[in-house]
Short mmCIF file of C-alpha atoms in Angstrom, two decimals:
data_model
loop_
_atom_site.label_atom_id
_atom_site.label_comp_id
_atom_site.label_asym_id
_atom_site.label_seq_id
_atom_site.Cartn_x
_atom_site.Cartn_y
_atom_site.Cartn_z
CA MET A 1 38.24 -1.59 -87.91
CA ASN A 2 39.19 -0.88 -84.35
CA SER A 3 42.78 -1.44 -83.25
CA ASP A 4 41.77 -3.50 -80.22
CA PRO A 5 42.27 -7.25 -80.44
CA PRO A 6 39.11 -9.23 -81.20
CA GLY A 7 37.22 -10.08 -78.06
CA GLU A 8 38.67 -7.23 -75.99
CA ALA A 9 35.93 -5.03 -74.59
CA ILE A 10 35.80 -1.34 -75.38
CA GLU A 11 35.51 0.84 -72.27
CA ILE A 12 32.74 3.47 -72.54
CA LEU A 13 32.01 6.17 -69.99
CA LEU A 14 28.41 7.43 -70.12
CA VAL A 15 27.91 10.70 -68.24
CA GLU A 16 24.12 10.93 -67.91
CA ASP A 17 21.76 11.89 -65.07
CA ASN A 18 18.52 10.70 -66.70
CA PRO A 19 17.87 7.06 -65.63
CA GLY A 20 15.65 6.48 -68.68
CA ASP A 21 18.39 7.55 -71.09
CA VAL A 22 20.91 5.40 -69.21
CA ARG A 23 18.60 2.39 -69.53
CA LEU A 24 18.03 2.99 -73.26
CA THR A 25 21.74 3.41 -73.91
CA LYS A 26 22.55 0.20 -72.02
CA GLU A 27 19.89 -1.68 -73.98
CA ALA A 28 21.08 -0.35 -77.33
CA LEU A 29 24.72 -1.23 -76.60
CA LYS A 30 23.73 -4.68 -75.34
CA GLN A 31 21.99 -5.35 -78.66
CA GLY A 32 25.04 -4.21 -80.63
CA ASP A 33 27.87 -6.19 -82.14
CA VAL A 34 30.78 -4.71 -80.18
CA LEU A 35 31.88 -6.09 -76.83
CA ASN A 36 31.84 -3.18 -74.40
CA ASN A 37 31.98 -2.28 -70.75
CA LEU A 38 29.65 0.61 -70.03
CA HIS A 39 30.49 2.70 -66.96
CA VAL A 40 27.86 5.22 -65.88
CA VAL A 41 28.23 8.35 -63.76
CA LYS A 42 25.41 10.80 -63.11
CA ASP A 43 27.13 14.19 -62.99
CA GLY A 44 30.23 16.12 -64.03
CA VAL A 45 31.93 15.84 -60.64
CA GLU A 46 31.70 12.04 -60.79
CA ALA A 47 32.84 12.10 -64.43
CA MET A 48 36.05 13.92 -63.57
CA ALA A 49 36.68 11.66 -60.54
CA PHE A 50 36.22 8.63 -62.83
CA LEU A 51 38.52 10.04 -65.51
CA ARG A 52 41.18 10.97 -62.95
CA ARG A 53 40.64 7.66 -61.08
CA GLU A 54 40.06 9.38 -57.77
CA GLY A 55 38.24 8.09 -54.69
CA GLU A 56 35.85 5.24 -55.44
CA TYR A 57 37.06 5.22 -59.07
CA GLU A 58 40.66 4.39 -58.21
CA GLY A 59 41.76 1.52 -60.42
CA THR A 60 38.99 1.95 -63.00
CA PRO A 61 39.99 1.56 -66.63
CA GLN A 62 40.51 4.63 -68.78
CA PRO A 63 37.58 4.87 -71.21
CA ASP A 64 38.09 4.49 -74.95
CA LEU A 65 35.07 6.72 -75.56
CA ILE A 66 33.05 9.23 -73.52
CA LEU A 67 29.34 9.84 -74.13
CA LEU A 68 28.60 13.15 -72.42
CA ASP A 69 25.32 14.89 -71.66
CA LEU A 70 25.58 18.68 -71.29
CA ASN A 71 22.72 19.17 -68.83
CA LEU A 72 24.18 17.69 -65.66
CA PRO A 73 23.93 18.52 -61.95
CA ARG A 74 26.88 19.83 -59.91
CA LYS A 75 29.19 20.31 -62.91
CA ASP A 76 27.69 20.57 -66.39
CA GLY A 77 28.97 18.92 -69.54
CA THR A 78 30.61 22.10 -70.83
CA GLU A 79 32.69 22.32 -67.65
CA VAL A 80 33.64 18.66 -68.07
CA LEU A 81 34.70 19.34 -71.67
CA GLU A 82 36.82 22.29 -70.48
CA GLU A 83 38.60 20.13 -67.91
CA ILE A 84 39.16 17.31 -70.40
CA ASP A 85 40.51 19.79 -72.95
CA GLU A 86 42.98 21.20 -70.41
CA ASP A 87 44.30 17.77 -69.43
CA ARG A 88 46.94 16.36 -71.79
CA GLU A 89 46.18 12.75 -70.76
CA LEU A 90 42.39 13.02 -71.02
CA ARG A 91 42.02 15.05 -74.22
CA ARG A 92 43.08 12.07 -76.35
CA ILE A 93 39.83 10.27 -75.39
CA PRO A 94 37.10 10.88 -78.00
CA VAL A 95 34.07 12.68 -76.57
CA VAL A 96 30.63 12.46 -78.14
CA VAL A 97 28.18 15.00 -76.76
CA LEU A 98 24.80 13.28 -76.54
CA THR A 99 22.31 15.82 -75.24
CA SER A 100 18.81 17.19 -75.59
CA SER A 101 20.08 20.71 -76.34
CA GLU A 102 19.74 21.98 -79.89
CA ALA A 103 21.07 25.44 -78.96
CA GLU A 104 23.60 26.72 -81.49
CA GLU A 105 25.76 28.16 -78.72
CA ASP A 106 25.97 24.72 -77.04
CA ILE A 107 26.97 23.12 -80.33
CA ALA A 108 29.59 25.78 -81.07
CA LYS A 109 31.02 25.72 -77.53
CA SER A 110 31.24 21.90 -77.55
CA TYR A 111 33.26 21.90 -80.76
CA GLU A 112 35.43 24.78 -79.50
CA LEU A 113 36.28 22.53 -76.56
CA HIS A 114 37.20 19.73 -78.98
CA ALA A 115 34.18 17.47 -78.71
CA ASN A 116 34.49 14.91 -81.50
CA ALA A 117 30.77 14.87 -82.29
CA TYR A 118 27.54 16.53 -81.15
CA ILE A 119 24.30 14.57 -81.29
CA THR A 120 20.88 15.76 -80.18
CA LYS A 121 19.01 12.96 -78.40
CA PRO A 122 15.84 11.93 -80.18
CA VAL A 123 12.68 12.02 -78.07
CA ASP A 124 11.28 8.85 -79.68
CA ILE A 125 12.50 5.68 -77.91
CA ASP A 126 13.08 3.69 -81.10
CA GLN A 127 15.02 6.58 -82.65
CA PHE A 128 17.10 6.93 -79.47
CA ILE A 129 18.05 3.25 -79.60
CA GLU A 130 18.88 3.58 -83.30
CA VAL A 131 21.13 6.59 -82.60
CA ALA A 132 22.93 4.69 -79.81
CA GLN A 133 23.46 1.68 -82.08
CA ASN A 134 24.74 3.92 -84.89
CA LEU A 135 27.11 5.55 -82.40
CA GLU A 136 28.40 2.14 -81.42
CA GLN A 137 28.78 1.05 -85.04
CA PHE A 138 30.65 4.20 -86.05
CA TRP A 139 32.84 4.84 -83.00
CA LEU A 140 33.60 1.28 -82.04
CA SER A 141 33.68 -0.57 -85.36
CA ILE A 142 34.63 1.94 -88.05
CA VAL A 143 36.75 4.64 -86.36
CA LYS A 144 40.25 3.75 -85.30
CA LEU A 145 40.53 4.86 -81.66
CA PRO A 146 43.84 5.96 -80.16
CA PRO A 147 45.72 3.23 -78.30
CA ASN A 148 45.05 3.00 -74.60
CA ASP A 149 48.43 3.62 -72.97
CA GLU A 150 47.63 1.66 -69.83
#
């Protein structure tokens, strides 16, 4: 079980530039059993601004979980992982890479940069929703997340 009190929403940051994947992820999480607040940014530059609470993201909550696509404009997911890994405050946040890439070098590099999981997005809509719901079930109901020090 999660360490958060019942009824307290889990903060999730989705870093995804594909509007269709954003919509599917929102739908899957809405159908799930865990109360969550999904924050969406569309590229790596926005992701780092959100995580560092800079500019328009000042005052945003620190996420309990990051869902990160690798294929992003401006700053790709690997660069985001590198910056998270170098930041003592941010590296405690679990990162699940959720991407279309099946390249072995992307998988290896993600784990080298301390991604907590690597999942290839299914092409089929129903399978995508199932993966998102399984992610929610595992990461938000079964895994004990680190306390949010805010």
